[in-house]
CSV table of C-alpha atoms in Angstrom, one decimal:
chain,number,residue,atom,x,y,z
P,201,MET,CA,84.0,85.3,60.6
P,202,LEU,CA,80.3,85.8,61.3
P,203,ILE,CA,78.3,88.9,60.3
P,204,GLU,CA,74.6,88.9,61.2
P,205,ARG,CA,72.2,91.7,60.4
P,206,ILE,CA,69.5,92.2,63.0
P,207,TYR,CA,66.7,94.2,61.3
P,208,ASP,CA,63.9,96.1,63.0
P,209,GLU,CA,61.1,96.4,60.5
P,210,ASP,CA,59.3,98.9,62.8
P,211,LEU,CA,62.0,101.6,62.7
P,212,ALA,CA,63.7,100.2,59.5
P,213,GLN,CA,66.9,100.0,61.6
P,214,ALA,CA,69.8,97.6,61.2
P,215,SER,CA,72.3,96.6,63.8
P,216,TYR,CA,75.1,94.1,63.3
P,217,PHE,CA,76.7,91.2,65.2
P,218,ILE,CA,80.3,90.5,64.1
P,219,GLY,CA,81.9,87.4,65.6
P,220,CYS,CA,85.1,85.5,65.5
P,221,GLN,CA,84.3,81.7,65.8
P,222,ARG,CA,87.9,80.8,66.6
P,223,GLN,CA,88.2,83.3,69.5
P,224,GLY,CA,84.6,82.9,70.6
P,225,GLU,CA,84.2,86.7,70.7
P,226,ALA,CA,81.8,89.3,69.2
P,227,VAL,CA,81.3,93.0,68.7
P,228,VAL,CA,77.8,94.5,68.2
P,229,VAL,CA,77.3,97.7,66.2
P,230,ASP,CA,74.3,100.1,66.7
P,231,PRO,CA,72.2,97.8,69.0
P,232,ARG,CA,68.7,98.6,70.0
P,233,ARG,CA,67.6,98.8,73.7
P,234,ASP,CA,65.7,95.5,73.9
P,235,ILE,CA,69.0,93.5,73.9
P,236,GLY,CA,67.8,89.9,74.2
P,237,VAL,CA,68.3,89.2,70.5
P,238,TYR,CA,72.0,89.9,70.7
P,239,GLN,CA,72.5,87.8,73.9
P,240,ALA,CA,70.6,85.0,72.2
P,241,MET,CA,72.7,85.2,69.1
P,242,ALA,CA,75.9,85.1,71.2
P,243,ALA,CA,74.6,82.1,73.1
P,244,ALA,CA,73.6,80.2,70.0
P,245,ASN,CA,77.1,80.7,68.5
P,246,GLY,CA,79.0,80.0,71.7
P,247,MET,CA,80.4,83.6,71.7
P,248,ARG,CA,80.9,86.3,74.3
P,249,ILE,CA,80.1,89.9,73.4
P,250,VAL,CA,83.3,91.8,74.3
P,251,ALA,CA,82.8,95.1,72.5
P,252,VAL,CA,79.8,97.3,71.7
P,253,THR,CA,79.8,100.4,69.6
P,254,GLU,CA,77.7,102.7,67.4
P,255,THR,CA,78.2,104.8,64.3
P,256,HIS,CA,76.8,108.1,65.6
P,257,ILE,CA,74.4,109.9,67.9
P,258,HIS,CA,71.1,108.5,66.6
P,259,ALA,CA,68.0,110.5,66.1
P,260,ASP,CA,65.4,107.9,65.2
P,261,TYR,CA,65.7,105.4,68.0
P,262,LEU,CA,67.2,105.2,71.5
P,263,SER,CA,70.5,103.4,71.3
P,264,GLY,CA,71.1,100.2,73.2
P,265,SER,CA,74.9,100.4,73.4
P,266,ARG,CA,75.1,101.3,77.0
P,267,GLU,CA,72.4,98.7,77.9
P,268,LEU,CA,74.2,95.9,76.1
P,269,ALA,CA,77.6,96.8,77.5
P,270,ALA,CA,76.3,97.0,81.0
P,271,ALA,CA,74.5,93.6,80.7
P,272,THR,CA,77.5,91.7,79.2
P,273,GLY,CA,80.5,93.6,80.7
P,274,ALA,CA,81.7,94.4,77.2
P,275,ALA,CA,83.9,97.4,76.4
P,276,LEU,CA,81.8,100.4,75.2
P,277,TYR,CA,83.1,102.5,72.3
P,278,VAL,CA,81.7,105.8,70.8
P,279,SER,CA,82.9,108.4,68.4
P,280,GLY,CA,85.4,111.0,69.7
P,281,GLU,CA,85.2,112.9,66.4
P,282,GLY,CA,83.0,115.9,65.5
P,283,GLY,CA,84.6,118.6,67.7
P,284,VAL,CA,83.6,119.8,71.2
P,285,ASP,CA,79.9,120.2,70.4
P,286,TRP,CA,79.5,116.6,69.4
P,287,GLN,CA,81.0,114.7,72.3
P,288,TYR,CA,79.1,112.1,74.2
P,289,GLY,CA,78.2,112.8,77.7
P,290,PHE,CA,78.9,109.4,79.3
P,291,THR,CA,81.9,107.3,80.0
P,292,ALA,CA,83.1,105.2,77.1
P,293,GLU,CA,86.3,104.6,75.1
P,294,ARG,CA,86.6,107.1,72.2
P,295,LEU,CA,87.2,106.0,68.6
P,296,TYR,CA,88.8,108.3,66.1
P,297,ASP,CA,89.6,108.1,62.4
P,298,GLY,CA,91.8,105.0,62.1
P,299,SER,CA,91.0,103.6,65.5
P,300,THR,CA,90.6,99.8,65.6
P,301,ILE,CA,88.7,97.1,67.6
P,302,THR,CA,90.2,93.7,67.3
P,303,ILE,CA,88.6,90.3,68.0
P,304,GLY,CA,90.7,87.3,66.9
P,305,ASN,CA,91.7,87.7,63.3
P,306,ILE,CA,88.9,90.4,62.7
P,307,THR,CA,89.8,94.1,62.6
P,308,VAL,CA,87.1,96.7,62.8
P,309,LYS,CA,88.5,100.1,61.7
P,310,ALA,CA,86.8,103.4,62.4
P,311,LEU,CA,86.6,105.8,59.5
P,312,HIS,CA,85.4,109.4,60.2
P,313,THR,CA,82.6,110.0,57.6
P,314,PRO,CA,80.9,113.3,58.6
P,315,GLY,CA,77.9,114.6,56.8
P,316,HIS,CA,74.8,113.1,58.3
P,317,THR,CA,76.2,114.1,61.6
P,318,PRO,CA,79.6,115.7,62.5
P,319,GLU,CA,80.8,112.8,64.6
P,320,HIS,CA,79.6,110.0,62.3
P,321,LEU,CA,81.9,106.9,61.9
P,322,SER,CA,81.7,104.0,59.5
P,323,PHE,CA,83.4,100.6,60.3
P,324,LEU,CA,85.7,98.9,57.8
P,325,ILE,CA,86.0,95.2,58.5
P,326,THR,CA,88.9,92.9,57.5
P,327,ASP,CA,88.8,89.2,58.1
P,328,GLY,CA,92.4,88.4,58.7
P,329,ALA,CA,91.9,84.7,58.4
P,330,PHE,CA,91.5,85.1,54.7
P,331,THR,CA,93.1,88.4,53.7
P,332,ASP,CA,94.8,91.6,54.9
P,333,GLN,CA,92.3,93.6,52.7
P,334,PRO,CA,89.0,95.0,53.9
P,335,GLY,CA,85.9,93.3,52.7
P,336,TYR,CA,82.9,95.0,54.5
P,337,LEU,CA,81.8,98.4,55.5
P,338,LEU,CA,79.2,99.1,58.1
P,339,SER,CA,78.1,102.5,56.8
P,340,GLY,CA,75.6,103.5,59.4
P,341,ASP,CA,73.7,106.6,58.2
P,342,PHE,CA,76.4,107.5,55.7
P,343,VAL,CA,75.7,105.5,52.6
P,344,PHE,CA,72.5,103.5,52.1
P,345,ALA,CA,71.6,101.2,49.3
P,346,GLY,CA,70.8,103.8,46.5
P,347,ASP,CA,70.8,106.8,48.8
P,348,LEU,CA,72.7,108.9,51.5
P,349,GLY,CA,72.0,109.9,55.0
P,350,ARG,CA,70.2,113.3,55.1
P,351,PRO,CA,72.3,116.2,56.5
P,352,ASP,CA,69.4,118.3,57.5
P,353,LEU,CA,68.2,116.5,60.7
P,354,LEU,CA,70.3,118.7,62.9
P,355,ASP,CA,68.2,121.6,61.6
P,356,GLU,CA,65.0,119.7,61.7
P,357,ALA,CA,65.3,117.8,65.0
P,358,ALA,CA,68.2,119.2,67.0
P,359,GLY,CA,67.7,122.9,66.9
P,360,GLY,CA,70.4,123.6,64.4
P,361,VAL,CA,70.3,126.7,62.1
P,362,ASP,CA,71.3,126.0,58.5
P,363,THR,CA,73.7,123.2,59.4
P,364,ARG,CA,72.4,121.3,56.4
P,365,PHE,CA,74.6,123.1,54.0
P,366,ALA,CA,77.9,122.4,55.9
P,367,GLY,CA,76.7,118.8,56.5
P,368,ALA,CA,76.0,118.4,52.7
P,369,LYS,CA,79.5,119.7,52.0
P,370,HIS,CA,81.0,117.3,54.5
P,371,LEU,CA,79.0,114.4,53.0
P,372,PHE,CA,80.4,115.3,49.5
P,373,ALA,CA,83.9,115.2,50.8
P,374,SER,CA,83.3,111.9,52.7
P,375,LEU,CA,82.1,110.2,49.6
P,376,ARG,CA,85.0,111.6,47.5
P,377,ASP,CA,87.8,111.0,50.0
P,378,VAL,CA,86.7,108.0,51.9
P,379,PHE,CA,83.9,105.9,50.3
P,380,LEU,CA,85.1,106.1,46.7
P,381,SER,CA,88.7,105.4,47.8
P,382,LEU,CA,87.6,101.9,48.8
P,383,PRO,CA,87.9,98.8,46.5
P,384,ASP,CA,84.8,98.1,44.5
P,385,HIS,CA,84.3,94.7,46.0
P,386,VAL,CA,83.7,96.0,49.5
P,387,GLN,CA,80.3,95.0,50.7
P,388,VAL,CA,78.3,98.0,52.2
P,389,HIS,CA,75.9,97.2,55.1
P,390,PRO,CA,73.9,100.3,56.0
P,391,GLY,CA,72.1,101.2,59.2
P,392,HIS,CA,68.7,101.7,57.7
P,393,GLY,CA,66.5,100.3,55.0
P,394,SER,CA,63.4,101.4,53.0
P,395,GLY,CA,60.9,103.3,55.2
P,396,SER,CA,63.4,105.2,57.4
P,397,ALA,CA,63.1,108.9,57.6
P,398,CYS,CA,66.9,109.2,57.7
P,399,GLY,CA,67.0,109.4,53.9
P,400,LYS,CA,64.6,110.2,51.2
P,401,ALA,CA,64.9,107.3,48.7
P,402,LEU,CA,66.5,104.3,50.6
P,403,GLY,CA,66.5,101.0,48.8
P,404,ALA,CA,64.9,97.9,50.1
P,405,VAL,CA,67.9,95.6,49.5
P,406,PRO,CA,69.8,94.9,52.7
P,407,SER,CA,73.3,95.6,51.3
P,408,THR,CA,75.2,96.9,48.3
P,409,THR,CA,78.8,97.3,47.2
P,410,VAL,CA,81.1,100.3,46.7
P,411,GLY,CA,81.3,99.5,43.0
P,412,TYR,CA,77.6,99.2,42.6
P,413,GLU,CA,77.0,102.6,44.3
P,414,ARG,CA,79.8,104.2,42.3
P,415,LEU,CA,78.1,103.1,39.1
P,416,TYR,CA,74.4,103.5,39.8
P,417,ALA,CA,73.7,105.7,42.8
P,418,TRP,CA,72.0,109.0,42.0
P,419,TRP,CA,75.0,110.9,43.4
P,420,GLY,CA,77.6,109.2,41.2
P,421,PRO,CA,77.5,111.7,38.3
P,422,TYR,CA,77.9,114.6,40.7
P,423,LEU,CA,81.0,113.1,42.3
P,424,ALA,CA,82.4,112.1,38.9
P,425,ALA,CA,81.9,115.7,37.6
P,426,ASP,CA,83.1,117.2,40.9
P,427,ASP,CA,79.8,119.2,41.0
P,428,GLU,CA,79.5,119.9,44.7
P,429,GLN,CA,76.7,122.5,44.3
P,430,GLY,CA,74.7,120.3,42.1
P,431,PHE,CA,75.0,117.5,44.6
P,432,ILE,CA,74.0,119.7,47.5
P,433,ASP,CA,70.9,121.0,45.7
P,434,GLU,CA,69.8,117.5,44.8
P,435,LEU,CA,70.5,116.0,48.2
P,436,LEU,CA,68.6,118.7,50.2
P,437,ASP,CA,65.6,118.7,47.8
P,438,GLY,CA,62.5,116.8,49.0
P,439,GLN,CA,63.7,115.3,52.2
P,440,PRO,CA,60.8,113.8,54.2
P,441,ASP,CA,59.3,115.3,57.3
P,442,ALA,CA,61.4,114.8,60.4
P,443,HIS,CA,59.4,113.4,63.3
P,444,ALA,CA,59.4,115.6,66.4
P,445,TYR,CA,60.6,112.8,68.7
P,446,PHE,CA,63.9,112.9,66.9
P,447,ALA,CA,65.0,115.8,69.1
P,448,ARG,CA,64.4,113.8,72.3
P,449,MET,CA,66.4,110.9,70.9
P,450,LYS,CA,69.3,113.1,69.9
P,451,LYS,CA,69.4,114.6,73.4
P,452,GLU,CA,69.1,111.3,75.3
P,453,ASN,CA,71.5,109.4,73.0
P,454,ARG,CA,74.1,112.1,73.5
P,455,GLU,CA,73.7,112.2,77.3
P,456,GLY,CA,73.4,108.4,77.6
P,457,PRO,CA,70.0,106.5,77.6
P,458,ALA,CA,68.7,105.3,81.0
P,459,LEU,CA,69.6,101.8,81.7
P,460,LEU,CA,66.6,99.5,81.9
P,461,GLY,CA,68.3,96.4,83.4
P,462,SER,CA,66.4,93.3,83.8
P,463,ARG,CA,62.7,93.9,83.2
P,464,ALA,CA,60.1,91.8,85.1
P,465,PRO,CA,57.3,90.4,82.9
P,466,LEU,CA,54.4,92.7,82.6
P,467,GLN,CA,51.4,91.7,84.8
P,468,GLU,CA,47.7,91.6,83.8
P,469,LEU,CA,45.8,94.3,85.6
P,470,SER,CA,42.2,94.1,86.8
P,471,ALA,CA,39.5,96.3,85.3
P,472,ALA,CA,38.9,97.8,88.7
P,473,ASP,CA,42.6,98.9,89.1
P,474,VAL,CA,42.7,100.3,85.7
P,475,VAL,CA,39.5,102.3,86.3
P,476,ARG,CA,40.9,103.7,89.5
P,477,GLY,CA,44.0,104.7,87.8
P,478,LEU,CA,42.2,106.4,85.0
P,479,ASP,CA,39.9,108.3,87.3
P,480,ALA,CA,42.8,109.5,89.3
P,481,ASN,CA,44.6,110.6,86.1
P,482,GLU,CA,47.5,108.3,87.0
P,483,LEU,CA,47.4,105.9,84.0
P,484,THR,CA,47.0,106.2,80.2
P,485,PHE,CA,45.2,103.5,78.3
P,486,VAL,CA,46.6,102.4,74.9
P,487,ASP,CA,44.2,100.6,72.5
P,488,THR,CA,46.5,98.5,70.2
P,489,ARG,CA,43.7,97.4,67.9
P,490,PRO,CA,43.4,98.7,64.2
P,491,ASN,CA,41.6,102.0,63.7
P,492,THR,CA,38.5,100.2,62.4
P,493,ALA,CA,38.1,98.4,65.7
P,494,VAL,CA,38.8,101.5,67.7
P,495,HIS,CA,36.0,103.3,65.8
P,496,GLU,CA,33.5,100.7,67.1
P,497,GLY,CA,34.3,101.8,70.7
P,498,THR,CA,37.3,102.2,72.9
P,499,VAL,CA,38.3,103.5,76.4
P,500,ALA,CA,37.4,107.1,76.8
P,501,GLY,CA,40.6,109.2,76.3
P,502,ALA,CA,42.6,106.2,75.1
P,503,LEU,CA,45.6,106.5,72.7
P,504,ASN,CA,45.6,104.3,69.6
P,505,ILE,CA,49.0,102.7,69.0
P,506,PRO,CA,48.3,99.8,66.7
P,507,ALA,CA,50.1,96.6,67.3
P,508,GLY,CA,52.3,95.4,64.4
P,509,LYS,CA,55.3,96.5,62.6
P,510,SER,CA,54.9,100.2,63.4
P,511,THR,CA,54.3,100.2,67.2
P,512,ALA,CA,57.4,102.1,68.1
P,513,SER,CA,56.9,104.6,65.2
P,514,PHE,CA,53.3,105.3,66.2
P,515,GLY,CA,54.1,105.3,69.9
P,516,SER,CA,56.6,108.0,69.3
P,517,TRP,CA,53.8,110.1,67.7
P,518,ALA,CA,51.3,109.6,70.5
P,519,VAL,CA,53.5,109.6,73.6
P,520,ASP,CA,56.0,112.2,74.8
P,521,PRO,CA,57.6,110.6,77.9
P,522,ALA,CA,59.5,113.8,78.6
P,523,ARG,CA,56.3,115.6,79.6
P,524,ASP,CA,53.8,112.9,80.4
P,525,LEU,CA,54.9,110.7,83.2
P,526,ARG,CA,51.8,108.6,83.5
P,527,PRO,CA,52.5,104.8,82.9
P,528,LEU,CA,50.7,103.0,80.1
P,529,VAL,CA,48.3,100.2,80.2
P,530,LEU,CA,48.4,98.1,77.0
P,531,LEU,CA,45.5,96.3,75.4
P,532,ALA,CA,47.1,92.9,74.6
P,533,SER,CA,46.0,89.3,73.8
P,534,ASP,CA,48.3,87.9,76.4
P,535,GLN,CA,51.5,88.5,78.4
P,536,GLU,CA,53.8,87.5,75.5
P,537,GLN,CA,52.1,90.1,73.2
P,538,ALA,CA,52.2,92.8,75.9
P,539,HIS,CA,56.0,92.3,76.4
P,540,ASP,CA,56.6,92.4,72.6
P,541,LEU,CA,54.7,95.7,72.5
P,542,TRP,CA,56.8,97.0,75.4
P,543,ASP,CA,59.9,95.9,73.6
P,544,HIS,CA,59.0,98.1,70.6
P,545,LEU,CA,58.2,101.1,72.8
P,546,VAL,CA,61.5,101.0,74.8
P,547,ARG,CA,63.2,101.4,71.4
P,548,VAL,CA,62.0,105.0,71.4
P,549,GLY,CA,62.3,105.6,75.1
P,550,ILE,CA,58.8,104.9,76.2
P,551,ASP,CA,59.7,102.9,79.3
P,552,ARG,CA,56.8,103.3,81.8
P,553,VAL,CA,54.3,100.6,81.2
P,554,ALA,CA,52.2,99.6,84.2
P,555,GLY,CA,50.7,96.4,82.8
P,556,TYR,CA,48.2,95.1,80.4
P,557,VAL,CA,44.5,94.0,80.0
P,558,THR,CA,43.2,91.6,77.5
P,559,GLY,CA,39.8,93.3,76.9
P,560,LEU,CA,37.6,96.3,77.5
P,561,GLU,CA,35.1,94.6,79.8
P,562,GLY,CA,34.5,96.7,82.9
P,563,LEU,CA,36.3,99.8,81.5
P,564,PRO,CA,34.5,103.1,80.6
P,565,THR,CA,34.1,103.2,76.8
P,566,SER,CA,32.9,105.7,74.1
P,567,VAL,CA,32.7,105.7,70.3
P,568,PRO,CA,35.1,108.1,68.6
P,569,ARG,CA,33.3,110.6,66.4
P,570,THR,CA,33.7,110.2,62.6
P,571,VAL,CA,32.3,112.0,59.5
P,572,ALA,CA,31.5,110.5,56.1
P,573,PRO,CA,33.1,112.2,53.1
P,574,GLU,CA,29.7,113.3,51.8
P,575,ASP,CA,28.9,115.0,55.0
P,576,LEU,CA,32.2,116.8,55.4
P,577,ALA,CA,31.2,120.0,53.7
P,578,SER,CA,28.2,120.4,56.0
P,579,LEU,CA,30.1,119.8,59.3
P,580,GLU,CA,31.0,122.9,61.2
P,581,ARG,CA,34.7,122.8,62.0
P,582,ALA,CA,37.6,124.9,63.2
P,583,LEU,CA,40.2,123.1,61.2
P,584,LEU,CA,40.6,120.4,58.6
P,585,LEU,CA,43.9,118.7,59.5
P,586,ASP,CA,45.9,116.6,57.0
P,587,VAL,CA,48.3,114.5,59.1
P,588,ARG,CA,50.1,113.0,56.1
P,589,ALA,CA,53.7,114.0,55.0
P,590,LYS,CA,54.4,117.3,53.2
P,591,GLY,CA,54.9,115.5,49.9
P,592,GLU,CA,51.6,113.6,50.1
P,593,HIS,CA,49.8,116.9,50.9
P,594,ALA,CA,51.5,118.6,47.9
P,595,ALA,CA,50.5,115.8,45.6
P,596,GLY,CA,46.8,116.3,46.4
P,597,HIS,CA,44.7,117.3,49.4
P,598,ILE,CA,41.2,118.3,50.4
P,599,PRO,CA,40.8,122.0,49.8
P,600,GLY,CA,41.1,124.1,52.8
P,601,SER,CA,43.1,121.6,54.8
P,602,GLN,CA,46.2,122.4,56.8
P,603,GLN,CA,49.1,120.0,56.8
P,604,LEU,CA,50.9,118.9,59.9
P,605,SER,CA,52.4,115.4,59.8
P,606,GLY,CA,51.3,113.0,62.5
P,607,GLY,CA,54.7,112.7,64.0
P,608,ARG,CA,54.7,116.4,64.7
P,609,VAL,CA,51.2,117.1,66.0
P,610,LEU,CA,51.7,116.8,69.7
P,611,TRP,CA,54.8,119.1,69.6
P,612,ASN,CA,52.9,121.8,67.6
P,613,LEU,CA,49.8,122.3,69.5
P,614,ASP,CA,50.2,126.0,69.2
P,615,GLN,CA,49.3,125.6,65.5
P,616,LEU,CA,45.9,124.2,66.4
P,617,PRO,CA,42.7,126.1,67.5
P,618,THR,CA,41.9,126.0,71.2
P,619,GLU,CA,38.2,125.8,70.5
P,620,GLY,CA,35.9,124.1,68.0
P,621,THR,CA,36.1,120.9,66.1
P,622,ILE,CA,39.2,119.5,64.4
P,623,VAL,CA,38.7,117.1,61.6
P,624,THR,CA,41.6,114.8,60.8
P,625,TYR,CA,42.5,112.7,57.8
P,626,CYS,CA,45.5,110.8,56.4
P,627,GLN,CA,45.6,108.5,53.3
P,628,SER,CA,43.7,105.5,54.6
P,629,GLY,CA,42.8,106.3,58.2
P,630,VAL,CA,45.6,104.6,60.3
P,631,ARG,CA,47.8,107.7,60.9
P,632,SER,CA,44.7,109.8,61.3
P,633,SER,CA,43.5,107.5,64.2
P,634,VAL,CA,46.8,107.7,66.0
P,635,ALA,CA,46.9,111.5,65.7
P,636,ALA,CA,43.2,112.0,66.5
P,637,ASN,CA,43.2,110.0,69.6
P,638,ALA,CA,46.4,111.6,70.8
P,639,LEU,CA,44.7,115.0,70.4
P,640,ARG,CA,41.5,113.7,72.2
P,641,HIS,CA,43.8,112.5,75.0
P,642,GLU,CA,44.9,116.2,75.2
P,643,GLY,CA,41.3,117.4,75.4
P,644,TYR,CA,40.7,118.5,71.9
P,645,ASP,CA,37.3,117.8,70.1
P,646,VAL,CA,38.3,115.7,67.2
P,647,VAL,CA,36.3,114.0,64.3
P,648,GLU,CA,38.0,111.6,62.0
P,649,LEU,CA,37.1,111.5,58.3
P,650,GLU,CA,35.8,108.0,57.4
P,651,GLY,CA,38.1,106.3,54.9
P,652,SER,CA,40.3,109.5,55.0
P,653,TYR,CA,41.7,111.0,51.8
P,654,ALA,CA,41.3,107.9,49.7
P,655,ALA,CA,37.6,107.8,50.4
P,656,TRP,CA,37.2,111.6,49.8
P,657,ALA,CA,39.1,111.4,46.6
P,658,ALA,CA,37.0,108.4,45.4
P,659,ALA,CA,33.7,110.3,46.2
P,660,ASN,CA,35.0,113.5,44.5
């Protein structure tokens, strides 16, 4: 048996490729939308992808299950659990508690593990070539290394009202009745790692075991004492901010993400074509350089989505494709980098990219306004906006500032003044630049605090 973890550092998301070498067949669990990595893995191992499935209706990324099944002809499976309100809206075979997918000697058994979401499944894997006992659990957003999937996202991102309490109760029951009933040796492979907003204290290690979590996870003593209320109180306390784009992901993943099909390579655009598109308000320019370079000058009205490990995350802060239909023009070193940036963006449903340019020559540029920490007090402003997370703001902030995390700014414009200058800051300046340029793109007068909170704190 082959189990490969495909990890996206950008969204801290893990998908899994499970293959039977003897049969030459594989199943993929929780794939992302840029599916080339799975096709390449199948080719490298001489396998065919015959089944694709997912653990639940995801909120933090756009699922590639439909995309991969359409490209390979694989059977598509999704959860049929959760009741009428949590059924997928597209055609696929339904899995229920105890349902199985079989490839060669390998059995993938669905376990209904509600809590994070009502329809959530985990997958228990048995390698029949060696034993008739399960050895692996793909736990999705149920159990992480050292933590659990948060049950409050339906309230935070999907419009639910106090669903967190029922979700926490279900999670307690899933741990007691399902997870802790498994043998200690079972290896647990979760759907996320450190940095994901789907939990509050995810470990950085890629896997764990049932026995290790039973002994050392924070929730172990609550289960051992059958202290459901204590468990619920601890679980719900201090959960991180949920990004606003999660609501769009939930909706699209439930209805069925649009199929991308084969994507042609992005083409380099001329400066003249980009200028015409910008003047006609038909294009949006994306500066992918670090904020320090952007502060030296960028295209007027450009977004700042830095290239690197957080392109998808920051892209989801700066672009809402549900309301802005203008294609993006990416600043990239070459076609290869442009396509890599596009791969990251489609993971969060930002599909419309017109092409790329390799420099700013011939484009209208301006220098974003900034203010030094020592001049902040004398700057006339309508709002001082802290775009860090709630916990960071609570731990220390500039007096008089209002907190609104960067991933929620564009979706809460009603909390911002319609006139006057907004001064933004984060911890070091990266997140502030993403949020500030998104607001400038919307027509706001924005000044960024140089060096952000770290510089202000050092000066004060």
